[in-house]
Amino acid sequence: METLQFPENFWWGAATSGPQSEGNFKKQHQNVMDYWYAQAPEDFYNQVGPDTASDFYHDFQTDIQLMKVCGLNTVRTSIQWSRLIDDFEKNTVNTEAAAFYSAVIDAFLANGIEPFITLHHFDLPAELLHKYGGWESKHVVDLFAGFAERCFALFGDRVKYWFTHNEPLVVVEGGYLDQFHYPKKVNGRAAVQVAYNLQLASSKAIAKYRQLKQDGQIGIILNLTPAYPASQAKADIEASEKADLWYNRLFMDASSKGEFPPALVELLEQEGVLWQAAKDELTLIRENTIDLLGVNFYHPNRVQRPKFSPKSLVVDFRPDKYWQAYDMPMARMNVDKGWEIYPRAVYDIAKDIQENYGNLLWYISENGMGVSQEERYLNADGVIEDDYRIQFIKEHLYWLHKGMREGSNCLGYHLWTPIDCWSWSNAYRNRYGLIANNIHTQTKTVKKSGRWFKKVAASGRLELENDIIE
Ligand code: BG6
């Protein structure tokens, strides 16, 4: 048996978001997901929408107590722009919503849990999409910075860790290339502009934070997916480098170094789709980098040379014309979700941050294993025995610890998610929580993984019994 010791003040936590947990109670405005559900409920698994979610709006006091039972010392959730603000142009605050978020923050603190707050978790107010074209518009960028400023002013006395966006790349890909998020467009040029605008919005929010001189830290949450080449052949390696630029370096470089990767800028220029950027905006991006990076990691990307030459004549630009997904034979899978399990990638990410990003402060902000119909694993005491999840977490922690031992500045590990929550079009298909939620009764029960997590968090010790697959 091997025991790994984590630092004393390590962040043992979990992440969720406002739109996925609160439910739409007393909300004045729809966000894009609410709107999408109202238009096309059939796009959502079992037609379950965000109306109730896990009812954090009413249950937050008891939910937070359950999080404490799981040993969490830090939890990330988000403030919904579409709840907090009454008039987006005037940036006026809804007092009931402000009181709600304030009470949530106080409840976290009263239970010894440090709240981490995200400002945008895929939940743009629908009105801003309809009026201005959403993230395609720089006016929306400015409105977002204003909303961020309101949040800092209202809650910055108690919230010390802020994050501008969650997974901006998912907004770009889901909304403007692959149609798995609203507005479900397919438009490469718009995708590139949206990517830029999201970065600008993040940097502008950071600039506001700096102006207020509050005593916390601000960062961004990026889904990093190392792009492993299918072989060592030159064409496969080149494909992986291009994929890496798009999937990882785009937001990573801009957020932490203040500059977009020159190779990506050159490629987009050659393609004739480079974003519209003003000089003063690029200066603002350069001057407002993050204090802290959150890394969401679920699965790696395996890529190979593209099937067709990137010089083929196509009308619309797509970044993935430079590579193609590669299904590695004998990949180890979470078969239920269809994602490869490759915990070693966490080590590769840790080393990349250490070696190529000035060893900046970071943490794992999401990692987790989505499984459907977990009632299959209910024991006689009504507890879900999710040993697969415990194994999944253990293996990722093992590789994280190795990276930290070698000097990577990782501050914590957050699981997705504390309590089973609603997840966009997948709704309640994949359960990720340490705490189960019966969505018909809103009964919440700690899973076996929740009790296990508490032990690890309380001692900072991870016990391994030859159960790591290298
Ligand atoms: C993450 C997102 O990428 O994946 C979450 O930040 C999301 O918002 C989670 O819920 C799991 O997604 P899914 O669709 O597998 O349930």
XYZ file of C-alpha atoms and ligand atoms in Angstrom:
486
model
C 0.000 0.000 0.000
C 1.207 3.497 -0.866
C 0.059 6.703 0.834
C 0.247 10.081 -0.865
C 0.132 13.172 1.310
C -1.382 16.382 -0.066
C -0.593 19.841 1.376
C -2.465 20.922 4.474
C -4.356 23.815 2.881
C -5.202 21.939 -0.316
C -8.601 22.803 -1.810
C -10.782 19.724 -1.580
C -13.943 20.723 -3.287
C -16.526 20.407 -5.991
C -18.074 22.593 -8.666
C -21.545 23.362 -9.905
C -23.215 26.370 -11.512
C -26.244 28.571 -10.879
C -28.263 27.551 -13.963
C -27.632 23.866 -13.295
C -28.524 23.798 -9.634
C -30.808 26.685 -8.604
C -33.942 26.151 -10.654
C -35.680 29.081 -12.305
C -37.647 30.211 -9.252
C -38.250 33.946 -9.201
C -35.943 34.560 -12.142
C -36.912 37.612 -14.206
C -35.107 36.669 -17.414
C -34.331 33.604 -19.470
C -30.770 32.654 -20.217
C -29.977 31.047 -23.571
C -30.513 27.543 -22.182
C -33.912 28.461 -20.696
C -34.867 29.938 -24.040
C -33.637 26.917 -25.987
C -35.631 24.589 -23.724
C -38.766 26.693 -24.193
C -38.312 26.450 -27.976
C -37.309 22.819 -28.317
C -37.786 20.648 -25.220
C -37.213 17.572 -27.392
C -33.527 18.558 -27.633
C -33.183 17.789 -23.917
C -32.760 14.316 -22.469
C -36.198 13.001 -21.441
C -37.403 16.560 -22.059
C -36.208 17.607 -18.610
C -35.507 21.334 -18.500
C -33.830 23.733 -16.070
C -37.007 24.768 -14.222
C -36.307 22.949 -10.984
C -32.734 21.659 -11.489
C -31.654 20.482 -8.030
C -33.664 23.215 -6.322
C -30.667 24.886 -4.756
C -32.804 28.029 -4.674
C -34.881 26.596 -1.835
C -32.530 23.930 -0.500
C -29.213 25.757 -0.368
C -28.944 25.684 3.426
C -29.338 21.905 3.651
C -27.453 21.289 0.398
C -24.451 23.156 1.752
C -24.607 21.134 4.966
C -24.463 17.970 2.860
C -21.435 19.357 1.044
C -19.828 19.792 4.427
C -20.595 16.143 5.197
C -18.491 15.299 2.108
C -15.554 17.241 3.556
C -15.538 20.033 0.982
C -13.556 23.091 2.056
C -14.170 25.015 -1.178
C -17.097 24.971 -3.644
C -17.528 26.745 -6.965
C -20.909 27.884 -8.203
C -21.946 30.758 -10.434
C -24.047 33.888 -10.258
C -26.624 34.017 -13.029
C -26.518 37.281 -14.937
C -30.130 36.577 -15.928
C -31.104 36.437 -12.246
C -29.030 39.198 -10.685
C -29.670 41.974 -13.174
C -33.096 43.473 -13.850
C -32.216 45.758 -16.747
C -29.139 44.702 -18.702
C -28.537 48.113 -20.280
C -28.865 50.039 -17.042
C -27.163 47.248 -15.099
C -29.692 47.496 -12.264
C -29.634 44.893 -9.542
C -32.623 42.763 -8.589
C -32.674 43.101 -4.817
C -34.258 39.710 -4.162
C -31.626 37.986 -6.309
C -28.831 39.892 -4.569
C -30.247 38.826 -1.196
C -30.367 35.205 -2.407
C -26.740 35.128 -3.562
C -25.674 36.947 -0.441
C -27.404 34.332 1.729
C -25.765 31.534 -0.292
C -22.316 33.040 0.219
C -22.972 33.460 3.936
C -24.188 29.873 4.223
C -21.006 28.587 2.576
C -18.848 30.624 4.922
C -20.865 29.605 7.988
C -20.184 25.968 7.076
C -16.460 26.520 6.673
C -16.606 26.360 2.885
C -14.829 29.009 0.814
C -17.109 30.037 -2.069
C -15.566 30.313 -5.548
C -17.760 32.243 -7.972
C -17.979 32.023 -11.760
C -19.612 34.877 -13.651
C -20.533 33.103 -16.865
C -21.253 29.404 -17.075
C -22.825 29.126 -20.578
C -25.776 31.235 -19.373
C -25.853 34.410 -21.426
C -29.181 36.251 -20.991
C -31.325 35.340 -24.033
C -32.323 38.966 -24.516
C -28.715 39.861 -25.296
C -28.581 37.175 -27.956
C -31.746 38.408 -29.596
C -30.956 42.117 -29.411
C -27.256 42.106 -30.197
C -26.203 38.667 -31.413
C -24.841 37.568 -28.040
C -21.109 37.016 -27.831
C -20.671 38.110 -31.444
C -21.246 41.642 -30.155
C -18.705 43.836 -28.414
C -21.519 45.723 -26.742
C -22.374 42.484 -24.924
C -18.706 42.265 -23.915
C -19.038 45.650 -22.221
C -22.329 44.742 -20.579
C -20.673 41.616 -19.166
C -17.842 43.674 -17.686
C -20.497 45.886 -16.049
C -22.286 42.862 -14.609
C -18.962 41.542 -13.287
C -18.312 44.872 -11.588
C -21.705 44.688 -9.867
C -20.875 41.225 -8.550
C -17.505 42.343 -7.203
C -19.088 45.346 -5.511
C -21.933 43.339 -3.983
C -20.064 40.225 -2.855
C -16.319 40.945 -3.043
C -16.185 41.563 0.712
C -16.786 37.813 1.195
C -15.873 36.176 -2.131
C -12.113 35.954 -2.603
C -11.943 33.707 -5.672
C -13.611 34.810 -8.897
C -13.697 33.263 -12.345
C -14.815 35.121 -15.438
C -15.946 32.275 -17.735
C -16.385 28.561 -17.449
C -15.041 26.764 -20.547
C -15.285 29.582 -23.103
C -14.246 27.139 -25.824
C -17.453 25.185 -25.267
C -19.471 28.335 -25.992
C -17.529 28.701 -29.251
C -17.748 25.080 -30.322
C -21.201 24.263 -29.045
C -22.812 27.489 -30.182
C -20.977 28.284 -33.431
C -19.494 25.079 -34.877
C -21.012 21.857 -33.610
C -24.550 22.828 -32.599
C -24.631 21.324 -29.128
C -25.359 24.649 -27.405
C -27.663 27.506 -28.291
C -27.688 29.397 -30.715
C -26.603 26.206 -32.541
C -25.033 28.047 -35.466
C -22.431 26.659 -37.863
C -20.243 29.587 -38.806
C -16.450 29.419 -38.547
C -15.942 33.148 -38.886
C -18.458 33.880 -36.132
C -16.837 31.175 -33.982
C -13.468 32.916 -34.234
C -14.963 36.317 -33.374
C -16.873 34.838 -30.438
C -13.644 33.291 -29.130
C -11.956 36.675 -29.266
C -14.905 38.489 -27.715
C -15.093 36.001 -24.861
C -11.414 36.588 -24.139
C -11.938 40.334 -24.301
C -14.907 40.046 -21.935
C -12.791 38.072 -19.481
C -9.944 40.587 -19.642
C -12.348 43.527 -19.248
C -13.923 41.908 -16.187
C -10.429 41.388 -14.755
C -9.650 45.059 -15.429
C -12.748 46.049 -13.426
C -11.661 43.770 -10.611
C -8.216 45.355 -10.512
C -9.735 48.848 -10.419
C -11.691 47.970 -7.293
C -8.487 46.824 -5.557
C -10.212 44.028 -3.685
C -8.089 41.548 -1.808
C -8.997 38.372 -3.708
C -7.902 36.574 -6.836
C -9.446 36.322 -10.249
C -9.013 33.798 -13.004
C -10.722 31.791 -15.697
C -11.840 28.178 -15.980
C -10.562 26.421 -19.110
C -11.288 22.938 -20.322
C -7.834 21.720 -21.287
C -7.657 18.619 -23.390
C -4.127 17.594 -24.341
C -4.129 16.619 -28.017
C -2.144 13.401 -28.323
C -1.044 12.426 -31.849
C -2.116 9.024 -33.188
C 1.501 8.258 -34.102
C 4.885 9.884 -34.254
C 4.508 10.460 -37.997
C 5.136 14.089 -38.938
C 1.615 14.626 -40.284
C 0.006 13.317 -37.081
C 2.255 15.447 -34.902
C 1.443 18.519 -36.978
C -2.257 17.741 -36.655
C -1.898 17.492 -32.871
C -0.033 20.802 -32.739
C -2.822 22.553 -34.636
C -5.461 20.984 -32.403
C -3.488 22.041 -29.342
C -3.414 25.651 -30.549
C -7.177 25.707 -30.820
C -8.230 23.546 -27.877
C -5.682 24.686 -25.330
C -3.347 27.543 -26.273
C -5.961 29.992 -27.548
C -7.446 30.900 -24.179
C -4.515 29.672 -22.115
C -2.025 32.028 -23.747
C -4.368 34.987 -23.987
C -5.531 34.651 -20.374
C -2.198 33.943 -18.735
C 0.372 35.600 -21.042
C -1.881 38.321 -22.403
C -1.266 37.306 -26.026
C -2.906 34.960 -28.470
C -0.522 32.303 -29.815
C 1.224 33.843 -32.867
C 0.945 30.551 -34.800
C -2.830 30.577 -34.355
C -3.132 34.234 -35.329
C -1.099 33.495 -38.466
C -3.244 30.514 -39.370
C -6.490 32.451 -38.929
C -5.057 35.313 -40.962
C -4.135 32.955 -43.798
C -7.651 31.576 -43.673
C -9.049 35.092 -43.893
C -11.084 34.702 -40.705
C -9.000 36.509 -38.106
C -11.081 38.308 -35.485
C -11.717 42.043 -35.522
C -9.513 43.388 -32.783
C -8.736 46.995 -31.910
C -5.293 47.983 -30.705
C -6.507 49.241 -27.332
C -8.374 45.954 -26.793
C -5.193 43.961 -27.369
C -3.395 46.232 -24.902
C -6.156 45.634 -22.351
C -5.845 41.864 -22.856
C -2.068 42.092 -22.417
C -2.383 44.088 -19.208
C -5.111 42.064 -17.520
C -3.968 38.508 -17.109
C -5.262 36.034 -14.559
C -4.031 35.398 -11.020
C -5.186 31.836 -11.028
C -6.202 29.191 -13.568
C -8.928 26.588 -13.150
C -8.510 23.503 -15.322
C -11.455 21.312 -16.210
C -10.264 17.919 -17.341
C -12.499 15.016 -18.304
C -10.866 13.243 -21.231
C -7.923 13.613 -23.620
C -8.106 14.364 -27.325
C -6.481 11.929 -29.700
C -5.959 13.281 -33.158
C -4.515 12.246 -36.474
C -3.770 13.887 -39.818
C -6.973 15.088 -41.472
C -8.706 12.884 -43.985
C -8.687 15.616 -46.616
C -6.026 18.181 -47.355
C -6.635 21.432 -45.426
C -6.104 23.106 -48.794
C -9.340 21.548 -50.082
C -11.741 24.185 -51.316
C -14.428 24.759 -48.739
C -16.700 27.705 -48.286
C -16.769 27.866 -44.514
C -13.754 27.765 -42.264
C -13.571 25.095 -39.597
C -10.541 24.849 -37.291
C -10.753 21.056 -37.303
C -9.953 20.877 -41.001
C -6.373 20.598 -39.733
C -6.919 17.398 -37.786
C -9.259 14.504 -37.331
C -10.337 12.679 -34.198
C -8.572 9.397 -33.673
C -10.241 6.445 -31.953
C -7.363 4.754 -30.254
C -7.750 0.968 -30.262
C -8.135 -0.464 -26.760
C -8.683 2.968 -25.206
C -9.823 2.739 -21.606
C -13.330 4.154 -21.562
C -16.101 5.393 -19.367
C -18.338 3.368 -21.632
C -21.477 4.843 -20.151
C -20.567 8.372 -21.187
C -18.367 7.471 -24.171
C -15.299 9.350 -22.974
C -11.788 7.984 -22.719
C -10.321 7.742 -19.225
C -6.699 8.848 -19.240
C -5.680 10.188 -15.816
C -2.030 10.608 -16.837
C -3.128 13.661 -18.836
C -3.444 15.524 -15.512
C 0.303 15.072 -15.029
C 0.957 16.314 -18.567
C -1.190 19.384 -17.903
C 0.601 20.021 -14.591
C 3.980 19.888 -16.315
C 2.823 22.040 -19.219
C 1.667 24.774 -16.841
C 4.896 24.489 -14.889
C 7.202 24.548 -17.883
C 5.394 26.689 -20.434
C 3.249 29.038 -18.349
C 5.679 30.279 -15.714
C 4.409 27.741 -13.166
C 1.321 29.839 -12.510
C -1.097 29.044 -9.706
C -3.770 26.622 -10.812
C -6.154 23.970 -9.604
C -8.298 21.227 -11.061
C -11.630 23.005 -11.229
C -13.616 20.089 -12.685
C -12.959 16.414 -13.138
C -15.496 13.687 -12.822
C -17.230 10.632 -14.078
C -20.749 10.835 -15.498
C -22.775 7.660 -15.133
C -26.429 7.098 -16.003
C -29.000 5.222 -13.930
C -26.896 5.083 -10.825
C -29.884 3.617 -8.925
C -28.422 0.341 -10.236
C -25.828 0.653 -7.498
C -28.148 1.376 -4.569
C -27.391 -0.843 -1.576
C -29.823 -2.025 1.091
C -29.203 1.163 3.096
C -30.217 3.332 0.162
C -26.641 4.456 -0.580
C -25.237 4.455 -4.110
C -22.033 2.425 -4.104
C -20.108 4.272 -6.769
C -16.755 2.519 -6.462
C -16.011 3.372 -10.107
C -16.085 7.078 -9.184
C -13.749 6.556 -6.236
C -11.344 4.723 -8.531
C -11.637 7.496 -11.140
C -10.833 10.222 -8.586
C -7.979 8.226 -7.049
C -6.229 7.777 -10.359
C -6.501 11.444 -11.286
C -5.225 12.464 -7.847
C -2.317 10.080 -8.205
C -1.093 11.788 -11.386
C -1.823 15.230 -9.991
C 0.277 14.448 -6.935
C 3.162 13.351 -9.135
C 3.020 16.694 -10.987
C 2.919 18.575 -7.682
C 5.844 16.582 -6.294
C 7.815 17.739 -9.294
C 6.971 21.356 -8.496
C 3.753 22.201 -10.350
C 1.831 24.893 -8.419
C -1.507 23.140 -8.072
C -3.669 24.357 -5.191
C -6.599 21.975 -5.233
C -8.917 19.431 -6.736
C -12.617 20.038 -7.406
C -14.890 17.298 -8.559
C -17.767 17.908 -10.908
C -20.117 18.031 -8.969
C -21.278 18.180 -5.319
C -24.950 17.248 -5.914
C -26.236 15.556 -9.086
C -27.328 18.472 -11.238
C -29.016 19.368 -14.498
C -26.656 19.543 -17.450
C -27.868 21.358 -20.555
C -29.226 19.046 -23.245
C -27.992 15.984 -21.348
C -30.277 17.157 -18.531
C -30.070 14.485 -15.802
C -28.689 11.689 -17.988
C -25.172 11.687 -16.566
C -24.847 11.750 -12.789
C -21.564 13.109 -11.473
C -22.298 14.002 -7.841
C -20.872 12.974 -4.508
C -24.500 13.365 -3.439
C -27.372 11.722 -5.304
C -30.514 13.647 -6.130
C -33.850 11.985 -6.704
C -35.245 14.547 -9.115
C -38.855 13.544 -8.491
C -38.709 14.139 -4.752
C -35.559 16.287 -4.503
C -34.274 13.882 -1.861
C -30.510 14.161 -1.586
C -28.360 11.312 -0.290
C -24.597 11.158 0.128
C -23.048 8.446 -2.078
C -20.243 6.130 -1.036
C -17.828 8.450 -2.902
C -18.994 11.358 -0.708
C -17.999 9.545 2.489
C -14.718 8.444 0.914
C -13.992 12.010 -0.248
C -14.497 13.296 3.269
C -11.849 10.942 4.623
C -9.331 11.970 2.005
C -10.083 15.660 2.475
C -9.908 15.491 6.272
C -6.529 13.758 6.341
C -5.094 15.019 3.035
C -4.001 11.412 2.552
C -4.728 9.276 -0.458
C -4.315 5.577 0.143
C -3.565 3.430 -2.863
C -3.552 -0.331 -2.995
C -1.750 -1.155 -6.210
C -4.827 0.053 -7.982
C -3.344 2.655 -10.313
C -3.218 1.754 -13.974
C -0.118 3.466 -15.408
C -18.525 20.441 -17.970
C -19.360 21.685 -17.750
O -17.797 20.566 -19.128
O -19.234 19.246 -18.116
C -20.606 21.417 -16.922
O -18.603 22.715 -17.168
C -21.281 20.143 -17.363
O -21.442 22.532 -16.995
C -20.301 18.989 -17.225
O -22.447 19.880 -16.643
C -20.893 17.612 -17.515
O -21.576 17.583 -18.700
P -22.503 16.383 -19.177
O -23.176 16.908 -20.351
O -21.622 15.213 -19.444
O -23.456 16.055 -18.096
